[in-house]
Amino acid sequence: MLKQFLSKLPRKASNLDSDESNRVDSSRSDSSAMKNHGSHGGNNNNAVKRTSSSAVFPASTVSGIEPLVPFNDVPNGERTNLLVSKLSLCCVTFDFTDPSKSIFEKDVKRRTLVELVDFVANGNTRFSEPAILAMCRMCAINLFRVFSPNYRLNRSGGENDDEPTFDPAWPHLQLVYELFLKFISSSCLDAKVAKKYIDHWFISRLLELFDSEDPRERDCLKTILHRVYEKFMVHRPFIRKSINNIFYRFVFETEKHNGVAELLEIFGSIICGFALPLKDEHKMFLWRVLIPLHKPKSVAVYSQQLSYCVTQFIEKEPKLASTVIRGLLKYWPITNSQKEVIFLGELEEILDAINMVEFQKVMVPLFWRIGYCINSLHFQVAERALFLWNNDHIVNLIAHNRQVILPIIFPALDRNSQSHWNQAVLNLTHNIRKMFMEMDEKLYLSCHSHFKEEEAISSTANEKQKEAWEQLERVASLRPVIGNTAVLVSPI
């Protein structure tokens, strides 16, 4: 039996790809080793353990060290080999959908992972290259997987899409994530050596995991990617580019991804570290990624992180504020009231940081849109638009440009005061009209008289149009129907 296991094992662990290809065979062999450990006792235990380890792991990788021996029971010089051996043991994967399967083996792996976490957290020995390779291999085998699109549908109660999906393998996955985080954060890790194995392929697979439906996994990935970005400067451009590609695919192709909020949170930290003046690459990210991210219907899921990223750019370079507002107006929702409320909230944050010059560039189209929002029949949209006047900085901007803004906004305020159904909106409208009156009474009265004149002209034009249609209906009703002549039917 042992010879059969040996025949399935690779002779040399040369890289992650070769290790990944032998995942299944190694899993079978390691499971057999665990069973052998559980079925033998007495004085022959050590002999059995050594034999099983040599059968499961290549000698060039394990060096004959039994993986189940505690770190404290071996000399310091052998601990690196024992670390590699334990990591190889943890490359065994199990089916967690059935809790009754491989109970003993799962427990052995769990205890080994806990021991590895403690060793890496408390260790003061630099990691050797074989140890780095073994760690990356173990993490790749346990973590990198394809998410089943039907998993949500197959779980009980799967009809409720708002509920998060929890991975049944999380008890082991959490330990693997914790181990890898401590490994990446350790001062004993040489980044120059580790970058050979934590390479572009590894990072790409790590980013793919952000589509996990388990929020606990995405939270762990967020912390780990932070550390990777911090530790491996050489990979920073690739990480930014890869995240951009995920966003492009989400916005322009699928509009489906579970980790957009977490990726934006990571990018928020990255933006904070951008040097001034901003590079064109970073400005392109704002124009081509962050602004179009306002388009998808699911923007409410990640709106807080998106708004933070946008405001960070404006704080870095204030003249970008007008560009961002034009982008918001371009993607402004017309039929989605929830999105309108979100947009108005983000707009207030931008206006709170904008300077006078940039404000004047966009105030005309901006307040035309705000006027439409004030007249919205959805009271939350109208209320949120009117709340802009509670911000002292925005009121100051409006006061300095009231000659342009009040003529635009006055018709919306007057219509609200006459016909809006919601009392809270009516009260806010009355307060804002009073504010403008106190701000510039002459301008307010001028706008009021001009609006009444326009209303009278519009009313006269509507009457003339109505009379013209009535006359056409009368003439059409007197003409006989001949052949295929169209007939104007009067309303009943």
XYZ file of C-alpha atoms in Angstrom:
492
model
C 0.000 0.000 0.000
C 2.794 2.431 0.893
C 4.495 1.771 -2.439
C 1.275 2.742 -4.200
C 1.259 6.030 -2.269
C 4.903 6.634 -3.198
C 4.230 6.007 -6.868
C 1.639 8.791 -6.858
C 3.867 11.406 -5.211
C 6.005 13.985 -7.060
C 9.735 13.470 -6.569
C 10.469 17.154 -6.217
C 8.354 20.122 -5.183
C 9.767 22.543 -7.749
C 7.046 25.157 -7.908
C 3.462 25.933 -6.998
C 2.078 24.664 -10.279
C 3.556 21.189 -9.898
C 2.388 21.056 -6.291
C -1.120 22.064 -7.284
C -1.303 19.335 -9.927
C -0.538 16.661 -7.324
C -3.084 17.905 -4.830
C -5.439 14.942 -5.070
C -2.792 12.245 -4.759
C -1.100 13.999 -1.847
C -4.450 14.343 -0.103
C -5.101 10.617 -0.337
C -1.636 9.719 0.924
C -1.747 12.218 3.803
C -5.146 10.908 4.870
C -3.680 7.420 5.020
C -0.830 8.733 7.146
C -3.296 10.251 9.599
C -5.211 6.970 9.816
C -1.982 5.043 10.428
C -1.182 7.450 13.240
C -4.536 6.828 14.862
C -4.427 3.003 14.537
C -0.982 2.323 16.074
C 0.185 2.705 19.659
C 2.781 1.597 22.263
C 6.529 1.565 21.634
C 6.115 1.223 17.891
C 4.499 4.654 17.515
C 7.646 6.511 16.474
C 8.575 3.875 13.931
C 5.112 3.952 12.458
C 5.056 7.770 12.358
C 8.405 8.027 10.626
C 7.451 5.367 8.100
C 4.124 7.068 7.314
C 5.759 10.488 6.902
C 8.419 9.173 4.572
C 5.708 7.498 2.543
C 3.527 10.592 2.285
C 6.073 13.379 1.719
C 9.100 13.432 -0.603
C 12.364 13.074 1.311
C 13.784 16.186 -0.337
C 10.973 18.247 1.193
C 10.345 16.656 4.591
C 13.804 15.330 5.501
C 12.292 12.475 7.502
C 10.758 14.678 10.217
C 7.487 13.412 11.688
C 4.873 16.194 11.273
C 2.892 15.349 14.420
C 5.807 15.934 16.793
C 5.450 19.231 18.758
C 7.936 22.002 17.947
C 9.192 22.014 21.534
C 10.268 18.352 21.218
C 12.823 18.945 18.459
C 16.113 20.927 18.450
C 16.092 24.470 17.055
C 18.037 23.350 14.011
C 15.303 20.873 13.058
C 12.325 23.196 13.521
C 12.443 24.499 9.961
C 12.217 20.942 8.626
C 9.395 20.196 11.039
C 7.611 23.356 9.857
C 7.826 22.159 6.257
C 6.602 18.718 7.306
C 3.595 20.109 9.181
C 2.729 22.408 6.272
C 2.824 19.439 3.918
C 0.518 17.529 6.253
C -1.973 20.428 6.099
C -2.147 20.149 2.310
C -4.770 17.442 2.825
C -8.243 18.721 1.956
C -11.546 17.325 3.199
C -15.227 17.410 2.333
C -16.897 19.620 4.929
C -20.392 19.315 3.494
C -20.695 16.018 5.384
C -19.702 16.523 9.069
C -19.561 12.762 9.656
C -16.690 12.184 7.215
C -13.005 12.040 8.277
C -13.694 13.358 11.779
C -10.354 12.238 13.227
C -8.304 13.458 10.249
C -10.030 16.859 10.301
C -9.217 17.231 13.987
C -5.551 16.329 13.405
C -5.327 18.961 10.684
C -7.068 21.559 12.861
C -4.674 20.971 15.766
C -1.709 21.116 13.405
C -2.901 24.439 11.973
C -3.352 25.878 15.478
C 0.184 24.775 16.323
C 1.533 26.382 13.146
C -0.251 29.664 13.931
C 1.357 29.760 17.381
C 4.785 28.870 15.984
C 4.729 31.557 13.277
C 3.350 34.171 15.710
C 5.976 33.481 18.373
C 8.896 32.342 16.204
C 12.130 34.301 15.913
C 13.817 32.215 13.201
C 13.976 33.486 9.638
C 11.919 31.438 7.215
C 13.994 29.406 4.779
C 13.111 29.236 1.101
C 11.713 25.660 1.396
C 9.526 26.858 4.278
C 8.236 29.801 2.211
C 7.521 27.454 -0.690
C 5.717 24.986 1.602
C 3.642 27.778 3.157
C 2.566 29.172 -0.229
C 1.818 25.675 -1.503
C -0.313 24.830 1.527
C -2.264 28.100 1.281
C -2.792 27.655 -2.450
C -4.142 24.121 -2.034
C -6.484 25.019 0.819
C -7.699 28.444 -0.296
C -7.656 28.673 -4.080
C -10.865 27.154 -5.346
C -13.684 27.821 -7.788
C -16.947 29.012 -6.254
C -19.959 27.062 -7.396
C -22.608 29.331 -8.968
C -25.330 26.962 -7.745
C -24.215 26.854 -4.123
C -26.683 29.529 -3.012
C -29.545 27.789 -4.802
C -28.753 24.413 -3.259
C -28.583 25.569 0.357
C -31.654 25.497 2.570
C -33.550 28.768 2.538
C -31.651 29.763 -0.599
C -34.533 31.803 -1.925
C -33.477 34.768 0.253
C -30.598 36.368 -1.639
C -30.052 38.984 1.069
C -28.698 36.403 3.500
C -24.923 35.778 3.325
C -23.650 32.319 2.484
C -21.284 30.741 5.004
C -18.685 28.236 3.830
C -18.953 24.941 5.773
C -15.147 24.617 5.619
C -14.649 27.918 7.457
C -13.253 26.368 10.701
C -10.187 25.237 8.718
C -10.132 28.108 6.225
C -10.051 30.626 9.069
C -6.950 28.983 10.528
C -5.244 28.944 7.133
C -6.011 32.642 6.645
C -4.789 33.463 10.141
C -1.592 31.484 9.551
C -0.907 33.188 6.218
C -1.593 36.641 7.706
C 0.875 36.073 10.533
C 3.359 34.667 8.024
C 3.079 37.732 5.759
C 3.274 40.121 8.717
C 6.232 38.367 10.340
C 9.557 40.186 10.543
C 11.207 36.796 9.928
C 9.959 36.758 6.324
C 12.422 37.958 3.687
C 10.320 39.761 1.059
C 13.038 39.350 -1.584
C 12.794 35.570 -1.302
C 9.028 35.420 -0.745
C 8.216 37.428 -3.886
C 9.396 34.437 -5.957
C 6.440 32.433 -4.629
C 3.944 35.186 -3.771
C 4.030 36.187 -7.417
C 1.513 37.532 -9.935
C -0.191 34.154 -10.275
C -0.573 33.833 -6.509
C -1.926 37.383 -6.140
C -4.373 36.879 -9.030
C -5.780 33.766 -7.383
C -5.981 35.626 -4.079
C -7.997 38.407 -5.730
C -10.382 35.866 -7.248
C -11.340 34.802 -3.728
C -12.905 38.225 -3.099
C -15.956 36.940 -4.955
C -16.671 34.622 -2.024
C -20.172 34.938 -0.615
C -18.851 34.417 2.914
C -18.302 37.910 4.448
C -15.857 36.443 6.984
C -13.588 35.240 4.208
C -13.698 38.577 2.379
C -12.771 40.363 5.601
C -9.715 38.113 6.068
C -8.710 38.612 2.431
C -8.959 42.386 2.836
C -6.464 42.351 5.714
C -4.109 39.971 3.920
C -4.094 41.995 0.690
C -3.315 45.107 2.742
C -0.226 43.353 4.131
C 0.839 42.015 0.734
C 0.561 45.486 -0.802
C 2.532 46.940 2.082
C 5.294 44.308 2.090
C 5.869 43.689 -1.633
C 6.408 47.052 -3.281
C 7.355 45.374 -6.549
C 3.815 43.961 -6.846
C 1.945 47.205 -6.164
C 1.356 48.237 -9.811
C 0.142 44.724 -10.625
C -2.249 44.683 -7.657
C -3.746 48.047 -8.661
C -4.106 46.940 -12.277
C -5.707 43.626 -11.289
C -8.240 45.338 -9.008
C -9.021 47.781 -11.821
C -9.769 44.854 -14.141
C -12.171 43.400 -11.577
C -13.972 46.747 -11.426
C -14.084 47.048 -15.234
C -15.640 43.593 -15.526
C -18.135 44.414 -12.790
C -19.243 47.770 -14.241
C -19.265 47.027 -17.973
C -20.005 43.286 -18.142
C -21.482 41.389 -15.202
C -22.586 43.851 -12.469
C -22.096 40.851 -10.160
C -19.266 40.638 -7.629
C -19.384 40.076 -3.888
C -16.160 41.848 -2.944
C -16.479 45.321 -4.472
C -16.890 46.995 -1.060
C -13.787 45.293 0.361
C -11.678 46.088 -2.716
C -12.764 49.733 -2.563
C -11.849 49.834 1.119
C -8.366 48.603 0.219
C -8.099 51.214 -2.512
C -9.174 53.897 -0.048
C -6.042 53.162 1.987
C -3.928 53.078 -1.172
C -5.233 56.490 -2.286
C -4.261 57.969 1.088
C -0.661 57.087 0.292
C -0.571 58.629 -3.204
C 2.126 61.255 -3.578
C 1.399 64.748 -4.913
C 0.991 65.778 -7.637
C -1.182 62.832 -8.597
C 0.054 60.701 -11.473
C -2.034 60.423 -14.627
C -2.503 56.718 -13.844
C -4.269 57.593 -10.605
C -6.470 60.244 -12.220
C -7.454 57.732 -14.893
C -8.549 55.396 -12.116
C -10.879 58.114 -10.838
C -12.352 58.868 -14.271
C -12.551 55.349 -15.669
C -13.282 53.283 -12.548
C -14.602 55.217 -9.550
C -17.071 57.444 -11.398
C -18.529 54.606 -13.554
C -18.930 52.543 -10.364
C -21.909 54.810 -9.620
C -23.764 53.204 -12.540
C -24.655 49.659 -11.281
C -27.944 49.087 -9.499
C -26.153 47.564 -6.514
C -24.236 50.769 -5.696
C -25.933 50.878 -2.273
C -23.828 47.874 -1.186
C -20.523 49.735 -1.579
C -21.578 53.403 -1.646
C -19.840 54.269 1.626
C -16.461 52.920 0.462
C -16.894 54.475 -2.992
C -17.693 57.885 -1.516
C -14.621 57.666 0.711
C -12.351 56.940 -2.268
C -13.803 59.853 -4.249
C -13.446 62.338 -1.400
C -9.855 61.196 -0.832
C -9.052 62.170 -4.420
C -10.673 65.580 -3.941
C -8.727 66.178 -0.739
C -5.513 65.294 -2.585
C -6.334 67.506 -5.576
C -9.296 69.903 -5.074
C -9.631 70.782 -8.757
C -10.936 67.249 -9.401
C -14.193 68.136 -7.598
C -15.870 69.612 -10.683
C -14.916 66.528 -12.713
C -16.462 64.244 -10.101
C -19.703 66.263 -9.969
C -20.018 66.125 -13.773
C -19.572 62.366 -13.517
C -22.307 62.121 -10.879
C -24.663 64.148 -13.075
C -23.870 61.861 -16.011
C -24.858 58.725 -14.075
C -27.631 60.359 -12.035
C -30.516 57.888 -11.508
C -33.898 58.925 -12.859
C -36.207 56.109 -11.747
C -34.346 54.712 -8.724
C -35.178 56.796 -5.657
C -32.856 54.870 -3.338
C -29.893 55.629 -5.599
C -30.919 59.289 -5.783
C -30.748 59.558 -1.993
C -27.284 57.947 -2.064
C -26.108 60.340 -4.786
C -27.375 63.347 -2.829
C -25.506 62.148 0.258
C -22.261 61.790 -1.684
C -22.879 65.134 -3.381
C -23.051 66.837 0.017
C -19.681 65.335 1.006
C -18.127 66.629 -2.225
C -19.671 70.088 -1.893
C -18.441 70.231 1.691
C -14.861 69.972 0.367
C -15.167 71.968 -2.884
C -13.661 75.419 -3.360
C -15.370 78.414 -4.929
C -13.660 78.167 -8.327
C -14.606 74.530 -8.890
C -18.117 75.124 -7.570
C -18.747 77.887 -10.090
C -17.786 75.560 -12.949
C -20.657 73.171 -12.262
C -23.260 75.147 -10.293
C -25.684 75.662 -13.197
C -26.207 71.999 -14.237
C -25.879 70.936 -10.599
C -28.735 73.097 -9.326
C -30.949 72.216 -12.262
C -30.628 68.605 -11.076
C -31.154 69.580 -7.428
C -34.302 71.437 -8.505
C -35.691 68.246 -10.058
C -34.886 66.380 -6.840
C -36.676 69.028 -4.734
C -39.836 68.457 -6.814
C -39.589 64.661 -6.519
C -42.802 62.976 -5.386
C -40.665 60.576 -3.355
C -40.462 62.478 -0.088
C -37.040 61.041 0.900
C -35.451 62.371 -2.297
C -37.024 65.820 -1.877
C -36.147 65.902 1.818
C -32.512 64.855 1.205
C -32.113 67.541 -1.468
C -33.478 70.206 0.866
C -31.159 69.038 3.656
C -28.244 70.436 1.610
C -29.179 73.864 3.009
C -28.355 72.599 6.527
C -24.651 72.584 5.584
C -23.030 75.932 6.382
C -20.316 75.606 3.725
C -22.870 74.844 0.989
C -25.063 77.756 2.136
C -22.017 80.017 1.953
C -21.302 78.865 -1.622
C -24.931 79.451 -2.590
C -24.988 82.898 -0.947
C -21.951 84.055 -2.926
C -23.540 82.831 -6.171
C -27.197 83.557 -5.426
C -27.610 85.712 -8.557
C -27.190 82.540 -10.649
C -28.581 79.867 -8.334
C -31.817 81.430 -7.030
C -33.391 81.943 -10.509
C -32.704 78.245 -11.208
C -34.002 76.900 -7.912
C -36.918 79.281 -7.278
C -39.490 77.542 -9.550
C -38.873 74.219 -7.761
C -39.315 75.854 -4.359
C -42.511 77.623 -5.415
C -44.070 74.460 -6.894
C -43.250 72.552 -3.717
C -44.836 75.184 -1.495
C -48.013 75.027 -3.579
C -48.521 71.339 -4.241
C -46.175 68.910 -2.469
C -48.035 66.279 -0.447
C -45.480 65.736 2.361
C -45.618 68.086 5.338
C -41.917 67.705 6.220
C -40.956 68.692 2.664
C -43.343 71.678 2.836
C -41.758 72.871 6.084
C -38.207 72.570 4.716
C -39.235 74.371 1.524
C -40.746 77.210 3.550
C -37.538 77.526 5.622
C -35.342 77.716 2.527
C -37.574 80.332 0.899
C -37.341 82.344 4.086
C -33.540 81.942 4.050
C -33.321 83.308 0.500
C -35.644 86.159 1.410
C -33.357 87.161 4.294
C -30.287 86.657 2.135
C -31.386 89.019 -0.655
C -34.974 90.280 -0.529
C -34.704 92.301 -3.750
C -33.421 89.299 -5.726
C -36.058 87.049 -4.185
C -38.910 89.393 -5.165
C -37.443 89.770 -8.664
C -37.315 85.978 -9.080
C -40.851 85.699 -7.728
C -42.276 88.259 -10.191
C -40.317 86.730 -13.074
C -41.626 83.269 -12.188
C -45.220 84.548 -12.075
C -44.772 86.190 -15.486
C -43.433 82.957 -16.943
C -46.291 81.000 -15.377
C -48.803 83.418 -16.926
C -47.140 83.121 -20.343
C -47.065 79.340 -20.020
C -50.701 79.244 -18.960
C -51.712 81.400 -21.958
C -49.758 79.149 -24.314
C -51.419 76.058 -22.838
C -54.866 77.608 -23.289
C -54.133 78.428 -26.925
C -52.862 74.887 -27.510
C -55.961 73.430 -25.891
C -58.257 75.631 -28.052
C -56.356 74.614 -31.198
C -56.877 70.927 -30.431
C -60.552 71.447 -29.693
C -60.983 73.242 -33.009
C -59.236 70.413 -34.858
C -61.523 67.874 -33.175
C -64.632 69.858 -34.226
C -63.481 70.126 -37.851
C -62.566 66.445 -37.980
C -65.933 65.389 -36.567
C -67.801 67.227 -39.365
C -65.908 65.525 -42.228
C -67.333 62.234 -43.583
C -65.241 59.058 -43.401
C -64.028 58.073 -46.889
C -62.024 54.903 -47.569
C -59.000 54.510 -45.325
C -59.038 58.103 -44.030
C -57.896 58.353 -40.420
C -60.602 59.440 -37.992
C -59.982 61.582 -34.904
C -62.102 60.107 -32.118
C -63.226 62.581 -29.449
C -62.704 61.495 -25.829
C -65.820 60.258 -24.020
